[in-house]
Amino acid sequence: MPYVTVKMLEGRTEDQKRALVEKVTDAVSETTGAPTEKVVVFIEDMKKSDYGTNGKLYSDQ
Amino acid sequence: MPYVTVKMLEGRTEDQKRALVEKVTDAVSETTGAPTEKVVVFIEDMKKSDYGTNGKLYSDQ
Amino acid sequence: MPYVTVKMLEGRTEDQKRALVEKVTDAVSETTGAPTEKVVVFIEDMKKSDYGTNGKLYSDQ
Amino acid sequence: MPYVTVKMLEGRTEDQKRALVEKVTDAVSETTGAPTEKVVVFIEDMKKSDYGTNGKLYSDQ
Amino acid sequence: MPYVTVKMLEGRTEDQKRALVEKVTDAVSETTGAPTEKVVVFIEDMKKSDYGTNGKLYSDQ
Amino acid sequence: MPYVTVKMLEGRTEDQKRALVEKVTDAVSETTGAPTEKVVVFIEDMKKSDYGTNGKLYSDQ
């Protein structure tokens, strides 16, 4: 039942995403008690020109 | 005023999205009392490699 | 698999939410082809002091 | 610490996004008291076929 | 048409939120060209026990 | 830089949330290569009357 969204800069490989889904699901299951088959993970890739901190686009930093 | 987001696997046609927006708007309007012109619908397509359940990427299932 | 979020001003009754979930699920299932048991609906209530248009809080309009 | 997401139709230039991040960061910092280096801005582009109002896709309006 | 969400720690007053909505709407309108009456702002308050960085809840830092 | 949101039914204790933030941060850091101090976790509690599957509110199931 827990729904997890991971938003991060684009560029991670499919292998990294595969490991991310596996490890995050385990972490959520262990700490909340939800069975792993109830844990849903969404990944959202951000472009460097769609993300800014301190008033500056990441693509300009 | 209701804002509706529908997140689903990519691959639906524009005709399916057109019908989705029409029918979901009607359903929200009828049940909440908001006029249809106040209902906003956002569609978000997910890639199979950005979605996982039970610790596995959908693209591996 | 479609995940639907409905964000709206607080104040709807549980009966309205019950009808909303039922009708929106049907609308999404019919138009996307996803079976109803795969459709998930989240409702998010907004306070009038947490929502603004045209530069003004809704609680001031 | 404030996290700001701006969702809008695609088509803005990188210069417009650069200005958006700068001005929104200033506006949030001034009114909340958070230092600008703590303000994070995410931009999300929407396609016209993924957005609808009044039961109609924007690409059909 | 731009939809802006500002997520921040709870505790800001209604006056701060009022100013936030006004100033952010102006900033978005000026930089994107959208008229102010098309800009929508959502505010989301976070509890200190629902937010963490560096592996620690904010309420413990 | 990864921003993680965990949405789940209300009722977890602060100790469970503390463990969740710690373990999820480690899982994200190990698999993406981002340092733990760059990982941000948001927790969102859902009420049983604001969540539905298969056309039914969770509070009715």
mmCIF file of C-alpha atoms in Angstrom:
data_model
loop_
_atom_site.group_PDB
_atom_site.id
_atom_site.type_symbol
_atom_site.label_atom_id
_atom_site.label_comp_id
_atom_site.label_asym_id
_atom_site.label_seq_id
_atom_site.Cartn_x
_atom_site.Cartn_y
_atom_site.Cartn_z
ATOM 1 C CA MET A 1 0.000 0.000 0.000
ATOM 2 C CA PRO A 2 2.833 2.409 0.428
ATOM 3 C CA TYR A 3 3.356 4.358 -2.797
ATOM 4 C CA VAL A 4 6.882 5.645 -3.218
ATOM 5 C CA THR A 5 7.952 8.279 -5.734
ATOM 6 C CA VAL A 6 11.649 8.899 -6.390
ATOM 7 C CA LYS A 7 12.368 12.089 -8.322
ATOM 8 C CA MET A 8 15.957 12.503 -9.493
ATOM 9 C CA LEU A 9 18.120 13.887 -12.268
ATOM 10 C CA GLU A 10 17.977 11.865 -15.456
ATOM 11 C CA GLY A 11 20.908 9.692 -16.419
ATOM 12 C CA ARG A 12 20.620 6.672 -14.146
ATOM 13 C CA THR A 13 20.846 3.364 -16.026
ATOM 14 C CA GLU A 14 18.137 0.727 -16.067
ATOM 15 C CA ASP A 15 20.375 -1.396 -13.816
ATOM 16 C CA GLN A 16 20.504 1.389 -11.248
ATOM 17 C CA LYS A 17 16.723 1.770 -11.414
ATOM 18 C CA ARG A 18 16.291 -1.997 -11.016
ATOM 19 C CA ALA A 19 18.447 -1.958 -7.878
ATOM 20 C CA LEU A 20 16.692 1.174 -6.611
ATOM 21 C CA VAL A 21 13.247 -0.426 -6.845
ATOM 22 C CA GLU A 22 14.452 -3.579 -5.126
ATOM 23 C CA LYS A 23 16.266 -1.899 -2.243
ATOM 24 C CA VAL A 24 13.683 0.830 -1.621
ATOM 25 C CA THR A 25 10.893 -1.742 -1.577
ATOM 26 C CA ASP A 26 12.786 -3.774 1.036
ATOM 27 C CA ALA A 27 13.444 -0.670 3.150
ATOM 28 C CA VAL A 28 9.791 0.379 3.078
ATOM 29 C CA SER A 29 8.527 -3.122 3.778
ATOM 30 C CA GLU A 30 10.857 -3.688 6.753
ATOM 31 C CA THR A 31 10.081 -0.394 8.443
ATOM 32 C CA THR A 32 6.327 -0.128 7.817
ATOM 33 C CA GLY A 33 5.366 -3.786 7.985
ATOM 34 C CA ALA A 34 3.695 -3.695 4.564
ATOM 35 C CA PRO A 35 4.374 -6.843 2.490
ATOM 36 C CA THR A 36 6.673 -6.199 -0.500
ATOM 37 C CA GLU A 37 3.919 -7.057 -2.997
ATOM 38 C CA LYS A 38 1.963 -4.049 -1.716
ATOM 39 C CA VAL A 39 4.811 -1.565 -2.252
ATOM 40 C CA VAL A 40 4.638 0.474 -5.459
ATOM 41 C CA VAL A 41 7.584 2.548 -6.711
ATOM 42 C CA PHE A 42 7.422 5.335 -9.305
ATOM 43 C CA ILE A 43 10.591 6.887 -10.730
ATOM 44 C CA GLU A 44 10.525 10.406 -12.176
ATOM 45 C CA ASP A 45 13.496 11.665 -14.188
ATOM 46 C CA MET A 46 14.196 15.412 -14.150
ATOM 47 C CA LYS A 47 16.088 17.333 -16.806
ATOM 48 C CA LYS A 48 18.833 19.676 -15.607
ATOM 49 C CA SER A 49 16.931 22.550 -17.205
ATOM 50 C CA ASP A 50 13.805 21.732 -15.176
ATOM 51 C CA TYR A 51 15.383 21.902 -11.736
ATOM 52 C CA GLY A 52 16.794 24.821 -9.809
ATOM 53 C CA THR A 53 18.155 25.723 -6.404
ATOM 54 C CA ASN A 54 19.186 29.069 -4.966
ATOM 55 C CA GLY A 55 17.428 30.795 -7.862
ATOM 56 C CA LYS A 56 19.539 29.116 -10.568
ATOM 57 C CA LEU A 57 18.770 26.357 -13.052
ATOM 58 C CA TYR A 58 20.891 23.274 -12.431
ATOM 59 C CA SER A 59 22.016 23.401 -16.056
ATOM 60 C CA ASP A 60 23.675 26.785 -15.293
ATOM 61 C CA GLN A 61 25.436 25.751 -12.098
ATOM 62 C CA MET B 1 -11.954 23.320 -8.943
ATOM 63 C CA PRO B 2 -11.260 19.643 -8.593
ATOM 64 C CA TYR B 3 -7.848 18.858 -10.093
ATOM 65 C CA VAL B 4 -7.528 15.276 -11.261
ATOM 66 C CA THR B 5 -4.250 13.545 -12.131
ATOM 67 C CA VAL B 6 -4.291 10.177 -13.905
ATOM 68 C CA LYS B 7 -0.935 8.384 -13.882
ATOM 69 C CA MET B 8 -0.739 5.298 -16.098
ATOM 70 C CA LEU B 9 1.579 3.263 -18.295
ATOM 71 C CA GLU B 10 2.354 4.923 -21.611
ATOM 72 C CA GLY B 11 0.772 3.601 -24.765
ATOM 73 C CA ARG B 12 -2.802 4.863 -24.634
ATOM 74 C CA THR B 13 -3.895 6.577 -27.862
ATOM 75 C CA GLU B 14 -5.032 10.179 -28.100
ATOM 76 C CA ASP B 15 -8.583 8.855 -28.621
ATOM 77 C CA GLN B 16 -8.412 6.953 -25.354
ATOM 78 C CA LYS B 17 -7.106 10.068 -23.573
ATOM 79 C CA ARG B 18 -9.894 12.155 -25.123
ATOM 80 C CA ALA B 19 -12.516 9.719 -23.812
ATOM 81 C CA LEU B 20 -10.756 9.518 -20.449
ATOM 82 C CA VAL B 21 -10.866 13.295 -19.952
ATOM 83 C CA GLU B 22 -14.546 13.437 -20.941
ATOM 84 C CA LYS B 23 -15.731 10.560 -18.764
ATOM 85 C CA VAL B 24 -13.619 11.379 -15.720
ATOM 86 C CA THR B 25 -14.769 15.002 -15.835
ATOM 87 C CA ASP B 26 -18.400 13.873 -15.891
ATOM 88 C CA ALA B 27 -17.827 11.451 -13.007
ATOM 89 C CA VAL B 28 -16.158 14.124 -10.860
ATOM 90 C CA SER B 29 -18.765 16.748 -11.675
ATOM 91 C CA GLU B 30 -21.730 14.477 -10.887
ATOM 92 C CA THR B 31 -20.367 13.290 -7.576
ATOM 93 C CA THR B 32 -18.851 16.516 -6.214
ATOM 94 C CA GLY B 33 -21.284 19.042 -7.614
ATOM 95 C CA ALA B 34 -18.507 21.057 -9.297
ATOM 96 C CA PRO B 35 -19.455 22.328 -12.774
ATOM 97 C CA THR B 36 -17.568 20.583 -15.597
ATOM 98 C CA GLU B 37 -15.809 23.814 -16.618
ATOM 99 C CA LYS B 38 -14.102 23.837 -13.209
ATOM 100 C CA VAL B 39 -12.707 20.297 -13.526
ATOM 101 C CA VAL B 40 -9.087 20.054 -14.652
ATOM 102 C CA VAL B 41 -7.507 16.748 -15.744
ATOM 103 C CA PHE B 42 -3.781 16.031 -16.032
ATOM 104 C CA ILE B 43 -2.505 12.822 -17.624
ATOM 105 C CA GLU B 44 0.937 11.471 -16.745
ATOM 106 C CA ASP B 45 2.448 8.663 -18.824
ATOM 107 C CA MET B 46 4.856 6.279 -17.083
ATOM 108 C CA LYS B 47 7.535 4.221 -18.807
ATOM 109 C CA LYS B 48 7.688 0.519 -17.889
ATOM 110 C CA SER B 49 11.227 1.094 -16.662
ATOM 111 C CA ASP B 50 10.060 3.815 -14.254
ATOM 112 C CA TYR B 51 7.490 1.766 -12.388
ATOM 113 C CA GLY B 52 7.864 -1.185 -10.076
ATOM 114 C CA THR B 53 5.870 -3.395 -7.743
ATOM 115 C CA ASN B 54 6.988 -6.135 -5.372
ATOM 116 C CA GLY B 55 10.564 -4.909 -5.743
ATOM 117 C CA LYS B 56 10.700 -5.461 -9.523
ATOM 118 C CA LEU B 57 10.644 -3.034 -12.443
ATOM 119 C CA TYR B 58 7.544 -3.513 -14.595
ATOM 120 C CA SER B 59 9.807 -3.898 -17.629
ATOM 121 C CA ASP B 60 11.254 -7.058 -16.008
ATOM 122 C CA GLN B 61 7.944 -8.663 -15.056
ATOM 123 C CA MET C 1 -2.600 0.286 -12.677
ATOM 124 C CA PRO C 2 -3.932 3.737 -13.302
ATOM 125 C CA TYR C 3 -3.403 5.859 -10.212
ATOM 126 C CA VAL C 4 -5.859 8.719 -9.909
ATOM 127 C CA THR C 5 -5.496 11.683 -7.556
ATOM 128 C CA VAL C 6 -8.424 14.044 -6.996
ATOM 129 C CA LYS C 7 -7.480 17.283 -5.251
ATOM 130 C CA MET C 8 -10.405 19.449 -4.161
ATOM 131 C CA LEU C 9 -11.593 21.876 -1.506
ATOM 132 C CA GLU C 10 -12.402 20.202 1.808
ATOM 133 C CA GLY C 11 -16.002 19.765 2.847
ATOM 134 C CA ARG C 12 -17.248 16.857 0.752
ATOM 135 C CA THR C 13 -19.010 14.193 2.805
ATOM 136 C CA GLU C 14 -17.895 10.583 3.020
ATOM 137 C CA ASP C 15 -20.922 9.680 0.860
ATOM 138 C CA GLN C 16 -19.721 12.041 -1.859
ATOM 139 C CA LYS C 17 -16.229 10.558 -1.650
ATOM 140 C CA ARG C 18 -17.680 7.035 -1.817
ATOM 141 C CA ALA C 19 -19.598 7.929 -4.997
ATOM 142 C CA LEU C 20 -16.562 9.753 -6.410
ATOM 143 C CA VAL C 21 -14.324 6.713 -6.038
ATOM 144 C CA GLU C 22 -16.932 4.433 -7.605
ATOM 145 C CA LYS C 23 -17.721 6.630 -10.609
ATOM 146 C CA VAL C 24 -14.157 7.733 -11.334
ATOM 147 C CA THR C 25 -12.962 4.122 -11.194
ATOM 148 C CA ASP C 26 -15.638 3.125 -13.717
ATOM 149 C CA ALA C 27 -14.750 6.041 -16.011
ATOM 150 C CA VAL C 28 -11.046 5.190 -15.944
ATOM 151 C CA SER C 29 -11.640 1.481 -16.442
ATOM 152 C CA GLU C 30 -13.990 1.948 -19.407
ATOM 153 C CA THR C 31 -11.746 4.359 -21.277
ATOM 154 C CA THR C 32 -8.319 2.818 -20.596
ATOM 155 C CA GLY C 33 -9.229 -0.859 -20.562
ATOM 156 C CA ALA C 34 -7.698 -1.392 -17.111
ATOM 157 C CA PRO C 35 -9.779 -3.699 -14.891
ATOM 158 C CA THR C 36 -11.450 -1.881 -11.967
ATOM 159 C CA GLU C 37 -9.424 -3.816 -9.390
ATOM 160 C CA LYS C 38 -6.272 -2.216 -10.805
ATOM 161 C CA VAL C 39 -7.553 1.363 -10.452
ATOM 162 C CA VAL C 40 -6.373 3.245 -7.354
ATOM 163 C CA VAL C 41 -7.924 6.552 -6.260
ATOM 164 C CA PHE C 42 -6.399 9.049 -3.829
ATOM 165 C CA ILE C 43 -8.404 12.022 -2.531
ATOM 166 C CA GLU C 44 -6.630 15.141 -1.280
ATOM 167 C CA ASP C 45 -8.594 17.791 0.607
ATOM 168 C CA MET C 46 -7.400 21.403 0.343
ATOM 169 C CA LYS C 47 -8.089 24.136 2.889
ATOM 170 C CA LYS C 48 -9.376 27.449 1.514
ATOM 171 C CA SER C 49 -6.303 29.115 2.983
ATOM 172 C CA ASP C 50 -3.989 26.786 1.041
ATOM 173 C CA TYR C 51 -5.334 27.503 -2.425
ATOM 174 C CA GLY C 52 -5.188 30.639 -4.537
ATOM 175 C CA THR C 53 -5.999 31.901 -8.005
ATOM 176 C CA ASN C 54 -5.310 35.253 -9.614
ATOM 177 C CA GLY C 55 -2.896 36.063 -6.814
ATOM 178 C CA LYS C 56 -5.499 35.752 -4.049
ATOM 179 C CA LEU C 57 -6.129 33.113 -1.405
ATOM 180 C CA TYR C 58 -9.480 31.409 -1.896
ATOM 181 C CA SER C 59 -10.361 32.247 1.722
ATOM 182 C CA ASP C 60 -10.192 35.969 0.748
ATOM 183 C CA GLN C 61 -12.274 35.731 -2.419
ATOM 184 C CA MET D 1 13.254 24.196 2.496
ATOM 185 C CA PRO D 2 10.268 25.245 0.464
ATOM 186 C CA TYR D 3 9.905 22.951 -2.542
ATOM 187 C CA VAL D 4 8.119 24.591 -5.453
ATOM 188 C CA THR D 5 6.701 22.723 -8.457
ATOM 189 C CA VAL D 6 5.556 24.666 -11.524
ATOM 190 C CA LYS D 7 3.478 22.601 -13.952
ATOM 191 C CA MET D 8 2.762 24.290 -17.292
ATOM 192 C CA LEU D 9 2.267 23.648 -20.987
ATOM 193 C CA GLU D 10 5.469 22.801 -22.816
ATOM 194 C CA GLY D 11 7.044 25.368 -25.088
ATOM 195 C CA ARG D 12 8.720 27.819 -22.722
ATOM 196 C CA THR D 13 12.338 28.523 -23.639
ATOM 197 C CA GLU D 14 15.289 27.852 -21.365
ATOM 198 C CA ASP D 15 15.575 31.626 -20.885
ATOM 199 C CA GLN D 16 12.007 31.788 -19.624
ATOM 200 C CA LYS D 17 12.669 28.887 -17.271
ATOM 201 C CA ARG D 18 15.855 30.572 -16.033
ATOM 202 C CA ALA D 19 13.905 33.741 -15.232
ATOM 203 C CA LEU D 20 11.072 31.727 -13.702
ATOM 204 C CA VAL D 21 13.397 29.946 -11.271
ATOM 205 C CA GLU D 22 15.062 33.210 -10.281
ATOM 206 C CA LYS D 23 11.887 35.219 -9.723
ATOM 207 C CA VAL D 24 9.890 32.466 -8.037
ATOM 208 C CA THR D 25 12.786 31.757 -5.669
ATOM 209 C CA ASP D 26 12.907 35.445 -4.705
ATOM 210 C CA ALA D 27 9.128 35.578 -4.185
ATOM 211 C CA VAL D 28 9.154 32.490 -1.960
ATOM 212 C CA SER D 29 12.172 33.646 0.019
ATOM 213 C CA GLU D 30 10.768 37.130 0.686
ATOM 214 C CA THR D 31 7.375 35.934 1.832
ATOM 215 C CA THR D 32 8.339 32.858 3.865
ATOM 216 C CA GLY D 33 11.646 34.003 5.294
ATOM 217 C CA ALA D 34 13.481 30.959 3.922
ATOM 218 C CA PRO D 35 16.961 31.794 2.538
ATOM 219 C CA THR D 36 17.180 31.507 -1.270
ATOM 220 C CA GLU D 37 19.700 28.639 -1.043
ATOM 221 C CA LYS D 38 17.019 26.547 0.668
ATOM 222 C CA VAL D 39 14.408 27.086 -2.083
ATOM 223 C CA VAL D 40 14.119 24.270 -4.627
ATOM 224 C CA VAL D 41 12.176 24.668 -7.882
ATOM 225 C CA PHE D 42 10.954 21.823 -10.126
ATOM 226 C CA ILE D 43 9.463 22.543 -13.570
ATOM 227 C CA GLU D 44 7.093 20.059 -15.188
ATOM 228 C CA ASP D 45 6.163 20.449 -18.851
ATOM 229 C CA MET D 46 2.739 19.186 -19.954
ATOM 230 C CA LYS D 47 1.818 18.159 -23.479
ATOM 231 C CA LYS D 48 -1.412 19.609 -24.888
ATOM 232 C CA SER D 49 -2.710 16.064 -25.262
ATOM 233 C CA ASP D 50 -2.142 15.362 -21.563
ATOM 234 C CA TYR D 51 -4.208 18.226 -20.185
ATOM 235 C CA GLY D 52 -7.918 18.879 -20.283
ATOM 236 C CA THR D 53 -10.540 21.236 -18.922
ATOM 237 C CA ASN D 54 -14.327 21.124 -19.185
ATOM 238 C CA GLY D 55 -14.093 17.540 -20.393
ATOM 239 C CA LYS D 56 -11.958 18.351 -23.449
ATOM 240 C CA LEU D 57 -8.296 17.783 -24.213
ATOM 241 C CA TYR D 58 -6.422 21.068 -24.648
ATOM 242 C CA SER D 59 -5.189 19.829 -28.027
ATOM 243 C CA ASP D 60 -8.843 19.802 -29.194
ATOM 244 C CA GLN D 61 -9.800 23.252 -27.902
ATOM 245 C CA MET E 1 -2.575 27.704 -16.725
ATOM 246 C CA PRO E 2 0.590 27.306 -14.715
ATOM 247 C CA TYR E 3 -0.151 25.280 -11.585
ATOM 248 C CA VAL E 4 2.237 26.004 -8.736
ATOM 249 C CA THR E 5 2.623 23.853 -5.620
ATOM 250 C CA VAL E 6 4.614 25.168 -2.651
ATOM 251 C CA LYS E 7 5.465 22.509 -0.079
ATOM 252 C CA MET E 8 6.952 23.817 3.165
ATOM 253 C CA LEU E 9 7.134 23.220 6.900
ATOM 254 C CA GLU E 10 3.936 24.116 8.734
ATOM 255 C CA GLY E 11 3.823 27.242 10.836
ATOM 256 C CA ARG E 12 3.511 30.067 8.337
ATOM 257 C CA THR E 13 0.690 32.479 9.148
ATOM 258 C CA GLU E 14 -2.250 33.196 6.866
ATOM 259 C CA ASP E 15 -0.692 36.622 6.175
ATOM 260 C CA GLN E 16 2.504 34.960 4.962
ATOM 261 C CA LYS E 17 0.480 32.601 2.759
ATOM 262 C CA ARG E 18 -1.510 35.540 1.385
ATOM 263 C CA ALA E 19 1.715 37.335 0.439
ATOM 264 C CA LEU E 20 3.203 34.122 -0.937
ATOM 265 C CA VAL E 21 0.278 33.557 -3.302
ATOM 266 C CA GLU E 22 0.393 37.174 -4.503
ATOM 267 C CA LYS E 23 4.132 37.353 -5.110
ATOM 268 C CA VAL E 24 4.522 33.897 -6.622
ATOM 269 C CA THR E 25 1.617 34.532 -8.992
ATOM 270 C CA ASP E 26 3.274 37.770 -10.145
ATOM 271 C CA ALA E 27 6.628 36.038 -10.629
ATOM 272 C CA VAL E 28 5.103 33.225 -12.680
ATOM 273 C CA SER E 29 2.986 35.576 -14.760
ATOM 274 C CA GLU E 30 5.878 37.912 -15.590
ATOM 275 C CA THR E 31 8.260 35.181 -16.625
ATOM 276 C CA THR E 32 5.909 32.833 -18.490
ATOM 277 C CA GLY E 33 3.540 35.346 -20.041
ATOM 278 C CA ALA E 34 0.469 33.664 -18.535
ATOM 279 C CA PRO E 35 -2.142 36.140 -17.247
ATOM 280 C CA THR E 36 -2.426 36.195 -13.426
ATOM 281 C CA GLU E 37 -6.008 34.891 -13.535
ATOM 282 C CA LYS E 38 -4.689 31.676 -15.081
ATOM 283 C CA VAL E 39 -2.118 31.037 -12.338
ATOM 284 C CA VAL E 40 -3.187 28.578 -9.630
ATOM 285 C CA VAL E 41 -1.230 28.164 -6.381
ATOM 286 C CA PHE E 42 -1.505 25.219 -3.968
ATOM 287 C CA ILE E 43 0.187 25.317 -0.556
ATOM 288 C CA GLU E 44 1.095 22.088 1.231
ATOM 289 C CA ASP E 45 2.145 22.185 4.887
ATOM 290 C CA MET E 46 4.543 19.496 6.114
ATOM 291 C CA LYS E 47 4.904 18.346 9.704
ATOM 292 C CA LYS E 48 8.460 18.130 11.079
ATOM 293 C CA SER E 49 7.881 14.419 11.666
ATOM 294 C CA ASP E 50 7.004 13.878 7.998
ATOM 295 C CA TYR E 51 10.172 15.313 6.498
ATOM 296 C CA GLY E 52 13.723 14.099 6.586
ATOM 297 C CA THR E 53 17.149 14.799 5.154
ATOM 298 C CA ASN E 54 20.410 12.906 5.493
ATOM 299 C CA GLY E 55 18.485 9.950 6.857
ATOM 300 C CA LYS E 56 17.057 11.852 9.849
ATOM 301 C CA LEU E 57 13.582 13.168 10.585
ATOM 302 C CA TYR E 58 13.536 16.962 10.817
ATOM 303 C CA SER E 59 11.904 16.660 14.249
ATOM 304 C CA ASP E 60 15.096 14.945 15.469
ATOM 305 C CA GLN E 61 17.594 17.418 14.002
ATOM 306 C CA MET F 1 19.231 15.402 -4.904
ATOM 307 C CA PRO F 2 16.857 12.501 -5.060
ATOM 308 C CA TYR F 3 13.512 13.537 -3.577
ATOM 309 C CA VAL F 4 11.519 10.633 -2.214
ATOM 310 C CA THR F 5 7.836 10.751 -1.291
ATOM 311 C CA VAL F 6 6.267 7.901 0.659
ATOM 312 C CA LYS F 7 2.466 7.955 0.709
ATOM 313 C CA MET F 8 0.829 5.475 3.063
ATOM 314 C CA LEU F 9 -2.139 4.928 5.349
ATOM 315 C CA GLU F 10 -1.961 6.925 8.572
ATOM 316 C CA GLY F 11 -1.186 5.180 11.800
ATOM 317 C CA ARG F 12 2.559 4.560 11.660
ATOM 318 C CA THR F 13 4.372 5.694 14.798
ATOM 319 C CA GLU F 14 7.120 8.312 14.846
ATOM 320 C CA ASP F 15 9.595 5.476 15.498
ATOM 321 C CA GLN F 16 8.470 3.718 12.320
ATOM 322 C CA LYS F 17 8.813 6.974 10.371
ATOM 323 C CA ARG F 18 12.281 7.521 11.856
ATOM 324 C CA ALA F 19 13.371 4.062 10.704
ATOM 325 C CA LEU F 20 11.688 4.559 7.320
ATOM 326 C CA VAL F 21 13.603 7.776 6.622
ATOM 327 C CA GLU F 22 16.908 6.180 7.662
ATOM 328 C CA LYS F 23 16.535 2.966 5.660
ATOM 329 C CA VAL F 24 15.036 4.553 2.541
ATOM 330 C CA THR F 25 17.790 7.170 2.478
ATOM 331 C CA ASP F 26 20.426 4.421 2.649
ATOM 332 C CA ALA F 27 18.704 2.428 -0.115
ATOM 333 C CA VAL F 28 18.510 5.450 -2.418
ATOM 334 C CA SER F 29 22.061 6.526 -1.703
ATOM 335 C CA GLU F 30 23.564 3.066 -2.325
ATOM 336 C CA THR F 31 21.754 2.488 -5.596
ATOM 337 C CA THR F 32 21.951 5.978 -7.159
ATOM 338 C CA GLY F 33 25.331 7.085 -5.857
ATOM 339 C CA ALA F 34 23.894 10.269 -4.327
ATOM 340 C CA PRO F 35 25.392 11.119 -0.923
ATOM 341 C CA THR F 36 22.927 10.652 1.982
ATOM 342 C CA GLU F 37 22.957 14.377 2.796
ATOM 343 C CA LYS F 38 21.432 15.048 -0.624
ATOM 344 C CA VAL F 39 18.511 12.638 -0.154
ATOM 345 C CA VAL F 40 15.231 14.245 0.937
ATOM 346 C CA VAL F 41 12.277 12.179 2.180
ATOM 347 C CA PHE F 42 8.672 13.382 2.447
ATOM 348 C CA ILE F 43 6.029 11.264 4.198
ATOM 349 C CA GLU F 44 2.361 11.700 3.348
ATOM 350 C CA ASP F 45 -0.293 10.092 5.553
ATOM 351 C CA MET F 46 -3.585 9.084 3.919
ATOM 352 C CA LYS F 47 -6.897 8.662 5.718
ATOM 353 C CA LYS F 48 -8.829 5.454 5.001
ATOM 354 C CA SER F 49 -11.671 7.592 3.691
ATOM 355 C CA ASP F 50 -9.363 9.278 1.163
ATOM 356 C CA TYR F 51 -8.117 6.127 -0.551
ATOM 357 C CA GLY F 52 -9.932 3.614 -2.704
ATOM 358 C CA THR F 53 -9.283 0.586 -4.879
ATOM 359 C CA ASN F 54 -11.618 -1.404 -7.101
ATOM 360 C CA GLY F 55 -14.155 1.410 -6.850
ATOM 361 C CA LYS F 56 -14.478 1.223 -3.056
ATOM 362 C CA LEU F 57 -13.218 3.463 -0.269
ATOM 363 C CA TYR F 58 -10.717 1.673 1.946
ATOM 364 C CA SER F 59 -12.834 2.597 4.969
ATOM 365 C CA ASP F 60 -15.645 0.443 3.480
ATOM 366 C CA GLN F 61 -13.534 -2.605 2.665
#
